[in-house]
Coordinates of C-alpha atoms and ligand atoms in Angstrom, one line a residue:
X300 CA 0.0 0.0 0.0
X301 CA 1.7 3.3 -0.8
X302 CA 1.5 6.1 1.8
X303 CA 0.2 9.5 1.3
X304 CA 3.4 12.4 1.8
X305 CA 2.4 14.9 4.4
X306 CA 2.0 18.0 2.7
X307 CA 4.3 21.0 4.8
X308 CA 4.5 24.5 4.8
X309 CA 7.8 26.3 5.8
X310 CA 7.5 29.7 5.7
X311 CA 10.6 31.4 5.7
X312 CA 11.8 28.5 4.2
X313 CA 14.9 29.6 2.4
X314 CA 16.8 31.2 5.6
X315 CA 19.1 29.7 7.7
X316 CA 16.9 27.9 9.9
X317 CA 13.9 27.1 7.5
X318 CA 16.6 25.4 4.8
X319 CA 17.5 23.3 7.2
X320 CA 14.6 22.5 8.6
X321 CA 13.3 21.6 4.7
X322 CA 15.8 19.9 4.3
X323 CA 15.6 17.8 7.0
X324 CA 11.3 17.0 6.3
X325 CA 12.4 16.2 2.6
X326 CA 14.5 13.5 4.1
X327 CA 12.0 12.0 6.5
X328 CA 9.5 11.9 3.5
X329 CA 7.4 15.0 3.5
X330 CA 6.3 16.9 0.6
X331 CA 7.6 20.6 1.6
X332 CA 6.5 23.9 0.2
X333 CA 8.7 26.6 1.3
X334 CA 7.6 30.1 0.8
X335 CA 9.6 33.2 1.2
X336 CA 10.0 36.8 0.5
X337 CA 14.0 36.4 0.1
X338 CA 14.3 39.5 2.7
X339 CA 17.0 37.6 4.5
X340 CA 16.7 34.3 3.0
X341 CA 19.0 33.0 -0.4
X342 CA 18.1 30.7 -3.0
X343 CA 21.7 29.4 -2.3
X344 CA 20.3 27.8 0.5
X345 CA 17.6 25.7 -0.9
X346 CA 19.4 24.9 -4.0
X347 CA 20.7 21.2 -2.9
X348 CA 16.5 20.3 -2.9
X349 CA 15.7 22.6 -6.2
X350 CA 14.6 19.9 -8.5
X351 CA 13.9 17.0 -6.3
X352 CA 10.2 15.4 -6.6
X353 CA 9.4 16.1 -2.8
X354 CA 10.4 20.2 -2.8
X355 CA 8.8 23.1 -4.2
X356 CA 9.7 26.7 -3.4
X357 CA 7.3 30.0 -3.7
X358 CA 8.3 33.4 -3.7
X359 CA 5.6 35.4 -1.5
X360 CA 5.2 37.6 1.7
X361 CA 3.4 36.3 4.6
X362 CA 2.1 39.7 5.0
X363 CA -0.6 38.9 2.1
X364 CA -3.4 35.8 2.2
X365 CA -1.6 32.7 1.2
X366 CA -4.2 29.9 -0.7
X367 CA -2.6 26.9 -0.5
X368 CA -3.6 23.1 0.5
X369 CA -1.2 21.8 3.2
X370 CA -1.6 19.0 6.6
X371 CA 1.3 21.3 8.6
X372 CA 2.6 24.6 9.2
X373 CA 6.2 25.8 10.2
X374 CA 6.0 29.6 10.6
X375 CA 9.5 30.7 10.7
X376 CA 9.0 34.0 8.1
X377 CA 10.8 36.6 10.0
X378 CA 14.0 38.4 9.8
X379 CA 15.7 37.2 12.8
X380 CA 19.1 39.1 13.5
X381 CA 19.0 43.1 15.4
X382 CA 20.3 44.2 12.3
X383 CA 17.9 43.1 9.8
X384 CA 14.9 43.1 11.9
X385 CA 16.0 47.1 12.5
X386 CA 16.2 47.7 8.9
X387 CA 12.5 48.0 8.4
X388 CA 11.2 47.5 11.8
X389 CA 7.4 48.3 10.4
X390 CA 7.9 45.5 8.0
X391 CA 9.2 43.3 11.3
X392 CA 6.1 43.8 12.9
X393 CA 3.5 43.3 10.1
X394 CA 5.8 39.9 9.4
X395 CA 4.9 38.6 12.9
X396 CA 1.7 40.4 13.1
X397 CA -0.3 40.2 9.8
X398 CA 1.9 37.7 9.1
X399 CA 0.7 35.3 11.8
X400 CA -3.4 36.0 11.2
X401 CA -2.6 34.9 7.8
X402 CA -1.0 31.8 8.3
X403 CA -3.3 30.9 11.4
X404 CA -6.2 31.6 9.3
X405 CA -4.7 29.0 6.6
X406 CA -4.6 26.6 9.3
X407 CA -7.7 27.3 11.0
X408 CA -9.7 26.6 7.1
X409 CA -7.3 23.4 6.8
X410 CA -7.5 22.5 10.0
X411 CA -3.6 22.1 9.7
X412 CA -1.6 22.0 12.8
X413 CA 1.1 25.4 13.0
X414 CA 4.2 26.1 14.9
X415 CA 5.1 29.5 15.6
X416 CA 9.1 30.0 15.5
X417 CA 9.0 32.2 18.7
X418 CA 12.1 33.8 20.3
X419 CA 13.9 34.0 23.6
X420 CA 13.2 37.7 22.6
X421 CA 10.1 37.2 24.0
X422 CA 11.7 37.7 27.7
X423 CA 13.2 40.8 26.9
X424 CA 16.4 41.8 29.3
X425 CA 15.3 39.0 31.5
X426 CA 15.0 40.1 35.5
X427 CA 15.3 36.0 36.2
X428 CA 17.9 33.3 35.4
X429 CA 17.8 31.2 34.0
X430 CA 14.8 31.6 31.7
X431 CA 11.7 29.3 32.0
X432 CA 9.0 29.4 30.2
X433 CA 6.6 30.8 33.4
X434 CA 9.3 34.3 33.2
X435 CA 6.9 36.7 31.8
X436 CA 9.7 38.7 30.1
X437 CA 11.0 42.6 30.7
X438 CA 11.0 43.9 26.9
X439 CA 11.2 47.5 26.2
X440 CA 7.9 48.0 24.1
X441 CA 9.3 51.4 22.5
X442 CA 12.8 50.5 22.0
X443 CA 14.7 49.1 18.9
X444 CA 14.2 45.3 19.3
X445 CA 10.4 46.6 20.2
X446 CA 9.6 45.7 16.6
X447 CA 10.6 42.0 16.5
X448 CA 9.8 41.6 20.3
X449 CA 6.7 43.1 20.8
X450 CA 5.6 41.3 16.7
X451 CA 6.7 38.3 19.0
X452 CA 5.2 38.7 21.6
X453 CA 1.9 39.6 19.8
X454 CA 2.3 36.2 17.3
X455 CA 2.1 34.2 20.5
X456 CA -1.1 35.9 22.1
X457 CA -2.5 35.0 18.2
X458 CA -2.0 31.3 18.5
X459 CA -3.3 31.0 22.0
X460 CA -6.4 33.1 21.2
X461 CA -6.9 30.9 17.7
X462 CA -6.7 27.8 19.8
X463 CA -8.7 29.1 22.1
X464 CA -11.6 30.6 20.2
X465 CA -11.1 28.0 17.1
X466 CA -9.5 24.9 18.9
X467 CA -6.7 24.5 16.8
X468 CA -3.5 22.4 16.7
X469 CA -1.1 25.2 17.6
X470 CA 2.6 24.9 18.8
X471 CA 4.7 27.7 20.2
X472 CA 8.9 27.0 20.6
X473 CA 11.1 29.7 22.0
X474 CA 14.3 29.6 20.3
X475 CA 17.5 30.6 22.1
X476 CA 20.6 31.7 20.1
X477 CA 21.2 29.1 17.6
X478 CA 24.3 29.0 15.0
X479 CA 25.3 26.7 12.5
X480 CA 26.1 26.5 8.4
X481 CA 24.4 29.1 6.1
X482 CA 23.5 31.9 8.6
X483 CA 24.0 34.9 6.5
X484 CA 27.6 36.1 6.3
X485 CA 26.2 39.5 6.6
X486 CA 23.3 39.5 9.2
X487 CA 25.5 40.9 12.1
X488 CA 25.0 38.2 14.5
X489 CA 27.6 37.4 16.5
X490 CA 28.8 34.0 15.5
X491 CA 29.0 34.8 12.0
X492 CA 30.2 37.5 12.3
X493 CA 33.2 36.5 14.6
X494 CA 33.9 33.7 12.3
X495 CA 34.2 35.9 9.2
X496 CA 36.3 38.5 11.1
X497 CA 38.7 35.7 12.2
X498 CA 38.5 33.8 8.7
X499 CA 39.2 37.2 7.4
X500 CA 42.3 37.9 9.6
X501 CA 40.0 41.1 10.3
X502 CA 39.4 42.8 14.1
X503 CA 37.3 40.9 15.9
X504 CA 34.1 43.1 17.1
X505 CA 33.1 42.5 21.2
X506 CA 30.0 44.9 21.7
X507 CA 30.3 46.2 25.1
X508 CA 33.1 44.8 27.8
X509 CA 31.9 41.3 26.2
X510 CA 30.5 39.8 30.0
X511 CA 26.8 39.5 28.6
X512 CA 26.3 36.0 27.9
X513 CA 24.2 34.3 25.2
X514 CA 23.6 30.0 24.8
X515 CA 24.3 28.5 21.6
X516 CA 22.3 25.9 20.1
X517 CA 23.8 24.0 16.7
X518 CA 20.9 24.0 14.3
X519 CA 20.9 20.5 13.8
X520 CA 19.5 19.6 17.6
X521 CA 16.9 22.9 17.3
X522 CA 15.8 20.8 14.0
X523 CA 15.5 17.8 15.9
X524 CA 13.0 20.1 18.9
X525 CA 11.2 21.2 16.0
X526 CA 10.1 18.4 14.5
X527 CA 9.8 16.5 18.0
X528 CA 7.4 19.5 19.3
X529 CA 5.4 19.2 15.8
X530 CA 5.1 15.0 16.5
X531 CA 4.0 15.9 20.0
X532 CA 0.4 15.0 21.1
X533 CA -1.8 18.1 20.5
X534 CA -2.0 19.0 24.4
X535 CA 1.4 20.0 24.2
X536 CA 1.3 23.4 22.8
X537 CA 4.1 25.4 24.5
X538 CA 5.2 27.8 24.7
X539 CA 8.6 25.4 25.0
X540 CA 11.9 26.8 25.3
X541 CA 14.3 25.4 22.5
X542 CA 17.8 26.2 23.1
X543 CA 21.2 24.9 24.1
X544 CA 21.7 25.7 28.5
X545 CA 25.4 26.2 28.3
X546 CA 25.7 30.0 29.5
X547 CA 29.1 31.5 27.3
X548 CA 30.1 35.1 27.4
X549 CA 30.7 37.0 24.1
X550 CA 34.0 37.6 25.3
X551 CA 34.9 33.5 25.6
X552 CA 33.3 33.3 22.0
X553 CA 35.5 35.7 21.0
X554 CA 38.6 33.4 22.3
X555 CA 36.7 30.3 21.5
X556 CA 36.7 31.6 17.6
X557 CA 40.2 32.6 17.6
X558 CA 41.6 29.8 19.1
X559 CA 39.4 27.5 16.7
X560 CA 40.4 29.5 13.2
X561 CA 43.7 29.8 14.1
X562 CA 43.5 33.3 13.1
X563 CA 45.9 36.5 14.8
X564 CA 42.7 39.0 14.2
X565 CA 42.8 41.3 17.6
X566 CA 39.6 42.0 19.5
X567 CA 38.5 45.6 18.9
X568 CA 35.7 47.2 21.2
X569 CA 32.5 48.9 20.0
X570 CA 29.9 50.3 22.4
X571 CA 26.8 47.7 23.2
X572 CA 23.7 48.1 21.6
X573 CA 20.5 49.7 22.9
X574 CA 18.6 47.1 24.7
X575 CA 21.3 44.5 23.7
X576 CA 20.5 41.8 26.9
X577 CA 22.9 41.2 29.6
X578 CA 22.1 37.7 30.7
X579 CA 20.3 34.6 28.7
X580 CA 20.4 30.8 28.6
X581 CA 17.6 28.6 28.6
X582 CA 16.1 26.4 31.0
X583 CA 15.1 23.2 29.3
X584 CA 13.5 21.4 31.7
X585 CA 9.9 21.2 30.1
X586 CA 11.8 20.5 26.8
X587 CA 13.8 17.4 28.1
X588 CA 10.8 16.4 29.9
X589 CA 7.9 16.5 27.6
X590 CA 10.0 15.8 24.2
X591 CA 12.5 14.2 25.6
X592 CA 14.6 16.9 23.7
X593 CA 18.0 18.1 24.7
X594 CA 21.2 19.2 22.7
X595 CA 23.9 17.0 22.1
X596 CA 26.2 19.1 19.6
X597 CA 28.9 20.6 22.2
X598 CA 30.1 24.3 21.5
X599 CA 32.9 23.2 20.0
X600 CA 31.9 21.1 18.0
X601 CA 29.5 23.0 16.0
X602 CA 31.4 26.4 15.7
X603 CA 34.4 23.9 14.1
X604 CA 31.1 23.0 11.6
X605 CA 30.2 26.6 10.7
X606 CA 33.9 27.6 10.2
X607 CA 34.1 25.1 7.9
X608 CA 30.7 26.3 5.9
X609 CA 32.2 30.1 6.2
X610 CA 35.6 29.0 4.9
X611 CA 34.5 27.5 1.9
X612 CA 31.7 30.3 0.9
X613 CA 34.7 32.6 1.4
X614 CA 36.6 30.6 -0.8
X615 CA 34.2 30.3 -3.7
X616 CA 33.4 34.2 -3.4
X617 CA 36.8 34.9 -4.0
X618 CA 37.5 32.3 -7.1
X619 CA 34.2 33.9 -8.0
X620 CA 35.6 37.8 -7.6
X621 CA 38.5 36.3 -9.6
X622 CA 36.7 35.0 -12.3
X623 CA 34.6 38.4 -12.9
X624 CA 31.1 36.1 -11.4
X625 CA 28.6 38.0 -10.0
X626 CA 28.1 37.5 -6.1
X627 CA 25.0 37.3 -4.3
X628 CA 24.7 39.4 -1.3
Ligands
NAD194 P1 16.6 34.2 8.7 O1 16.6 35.6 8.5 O2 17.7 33.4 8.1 O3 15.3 33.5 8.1 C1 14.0 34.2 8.0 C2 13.4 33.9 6.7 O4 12.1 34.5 6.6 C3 14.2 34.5 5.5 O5 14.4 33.5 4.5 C4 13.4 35.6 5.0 O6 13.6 35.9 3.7 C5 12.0 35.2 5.3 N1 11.0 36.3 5.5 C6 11.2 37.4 6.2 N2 10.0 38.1 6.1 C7 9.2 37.4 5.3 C8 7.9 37.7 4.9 N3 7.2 38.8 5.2 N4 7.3 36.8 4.1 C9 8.0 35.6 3.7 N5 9.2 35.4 4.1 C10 9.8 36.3 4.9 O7 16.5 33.8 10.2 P2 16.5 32.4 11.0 O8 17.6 32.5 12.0 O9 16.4 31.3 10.1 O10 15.2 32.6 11.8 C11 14.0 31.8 11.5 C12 12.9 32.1 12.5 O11 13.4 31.6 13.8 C13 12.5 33.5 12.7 O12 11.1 33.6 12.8 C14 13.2 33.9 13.9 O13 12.6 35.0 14.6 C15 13.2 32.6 14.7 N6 14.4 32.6 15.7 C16 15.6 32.4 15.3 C17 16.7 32.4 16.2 C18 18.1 32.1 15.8 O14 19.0 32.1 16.7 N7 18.4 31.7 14.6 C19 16.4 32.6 17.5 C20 15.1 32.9 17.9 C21 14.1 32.9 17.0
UDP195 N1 -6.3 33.4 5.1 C1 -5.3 33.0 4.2 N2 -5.4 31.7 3.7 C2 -6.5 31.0 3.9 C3 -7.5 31.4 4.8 C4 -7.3 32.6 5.4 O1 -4.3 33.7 4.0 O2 -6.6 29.9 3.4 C5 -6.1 34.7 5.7 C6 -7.3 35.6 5.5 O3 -7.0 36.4 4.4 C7 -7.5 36.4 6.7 C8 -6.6 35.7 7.7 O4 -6.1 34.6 7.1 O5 -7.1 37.7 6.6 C9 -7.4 35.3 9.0 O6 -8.3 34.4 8.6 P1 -9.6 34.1 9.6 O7 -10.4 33.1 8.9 O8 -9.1 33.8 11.0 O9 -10.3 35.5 9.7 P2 -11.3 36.3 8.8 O10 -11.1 35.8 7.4 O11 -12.6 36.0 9.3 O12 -10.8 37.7 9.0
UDP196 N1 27.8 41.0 19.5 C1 29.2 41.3 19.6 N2 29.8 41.5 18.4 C2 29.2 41.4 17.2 C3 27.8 41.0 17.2 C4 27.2 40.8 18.4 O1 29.8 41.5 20.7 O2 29.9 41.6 16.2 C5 27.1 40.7 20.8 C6 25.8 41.5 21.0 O3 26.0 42.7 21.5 C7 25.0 40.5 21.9 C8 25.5 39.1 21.5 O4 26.8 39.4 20.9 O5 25.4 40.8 23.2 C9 24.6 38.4 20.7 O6 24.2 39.2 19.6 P1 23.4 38.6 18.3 O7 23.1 39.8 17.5 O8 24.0 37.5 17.7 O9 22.0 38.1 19.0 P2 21.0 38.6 20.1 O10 21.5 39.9 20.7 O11 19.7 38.9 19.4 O12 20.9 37.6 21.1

């Protein structure tokens, strides 16, 4: 008897996190639509499933209806790094915002399950530590991460109300900090950008004194919560913290980087961001306990896999410079 392929939605499919989280649905078997605006996502990064019987990619904004015929929704459509979510921070909001009615009401007339690619931005500058999901959050409503905080914040009062008034299949994860091969050279965050300034023998940029911490997950084990949270029995619909517990300051990243690339960059100051949080790291107890989730990719270990990913997209940009090619951005 031949099965029936899920059908899947991944919005924002063609970022950093969506790709790999197509990707990883194409190999278990799904049939995956990935929609995008290419605001921060590439083409690049969905080439490898271009052309394969089980992937099909569509170029449209979440911010307008979306008529489409799916079983499951990923909503991950959202510029994610201070720099890009800055850049049009009226466009952030009406990404999480409009952006969320549009894909709950395309569940709610499928009666689809959804998963809403929530953030650890959701606690703000967080007055307790670690963070668990009960932490109610301290986030600057007029400030400039307002825009993707606040959109956030509002996309999770959207799904609960929706399951509430509609009794839908909704899932909420809170994703912490999470690194890995084909963030965007450019976005700003802070391991890419270490690891291009170190591949690039350039000064290394530590915002502030570098004490503020941050927990980095590899993308492969936030795949892994994803999918589990999406598998879970419908009772379980978060909000779940996602994220990798091991507290590292920016300024240890900064070392970490260095000693990993072998590079003689020098670390160079620059004054801390507005808002930028002092403290974060998950707690992952609900995680561990209900999914049975936790990350297994050490520190280490992953940044040695990005470097690797950076070095060689360095590499080909320059043969490409050489060669007169035209690079993407
Ligand atoms: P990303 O910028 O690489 O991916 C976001 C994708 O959404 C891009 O492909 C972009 O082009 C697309 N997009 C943006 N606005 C859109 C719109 N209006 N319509 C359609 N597509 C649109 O970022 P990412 O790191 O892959 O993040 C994915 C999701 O996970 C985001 O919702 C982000 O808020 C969330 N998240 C990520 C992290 C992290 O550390 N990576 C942490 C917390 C939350
Ligand atoms: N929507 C969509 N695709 C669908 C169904 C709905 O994009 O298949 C959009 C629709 O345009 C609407 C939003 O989702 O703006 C919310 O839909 P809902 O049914 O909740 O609200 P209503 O249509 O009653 O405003
Ligand atoms: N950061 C830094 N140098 C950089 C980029 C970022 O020191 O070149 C710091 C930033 O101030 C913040 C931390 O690294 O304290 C994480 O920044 P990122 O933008 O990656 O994510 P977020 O602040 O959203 O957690």
């Amino acid at each position: 008897m031949s099965v029936v392929a899920k059908r899947v939605l991944v919005t924002g499919g063609a970022g950093f996190l969506g790709s790999h989280l197509c990707e990883r649905l194409v190999a278990q078997g799904d049939d995956v639509l990935c929609v995008d605006n290419y605001f921060t996502g590439r083409k690049d990064n969905v080439a490898g499933l271009l052309g394969t019987p089980h992937f099909e990619a569509l170029r449209h904004d979440i911010t307008h209806p979306l008529f489409v015929e799916v079983d499951e929704i990923y909503n991950l459509a959202c510029p994610a790094s201070p720099i890009h979510y800055q850049f049009d921070p009226v466009q952030t909001t009406k990404t999480s915002v409009i952006g969320a009615i549009n894909m709950l009401g395309l569940a709610k007339r499928l009666k689809a399950k959804i998963l809403q690619a929530s953030t650890s931005e959701v606690y703000g500058d967080p007055g307790v530590h670690p963070q668990p999901e009960s932490y109610r959050g301290n986030v600057n409503p007029i400030g400039p991460r307002g825009c993707y905080d606040e959109g956030k914040r509002c996309a999770e009062t959207l799904f609960f109300d929706y399951f509430r008034q509609h009794q839908m299949r909704i899932r909420v994860a809170r994703i912490f900090n999470t690194y890995g091969p084909r963030m965007h050279p450019n976005d700003g965050r802070v391991v890419s950008n270490f690891i291009v300034q170190a591949l690039q023998g350039a000064p290394i940029t530590l915002y502030g004194d570098g004490s503020q911490t941050r927990a980095f997950c590899f993308v492969d084990d936030l795949i892994d919560g994803f999918v589990r949270l999406m598998a879970a029995p419908d009772h379980l619909t978060g909000p779940i913290n996602l994220g990798n517990p091991q507290e590292t300051s920016v300024a240890e990243l900064a070392e970490l980087v260095i000693a990993l690339t072998g590079s003689r960059s020098v670390i160079t100051r620059r004054p801390l961001p507005v808002d930028d949080p002092v403290q974060r790291c998950p707690d992952i107890t609900l995680a561990t306990k209900l999914l049975g989730w936790r990350p297994t990719t050490p520190l280490k270990d992953g940044l040695t896999r990005t470097i690797a990913y950076f070095d060689q997209l360095l590499s080909q940009r320059r043969e490409d410079a050489e060669a007169g090619a035209p690079i993407a951005v």
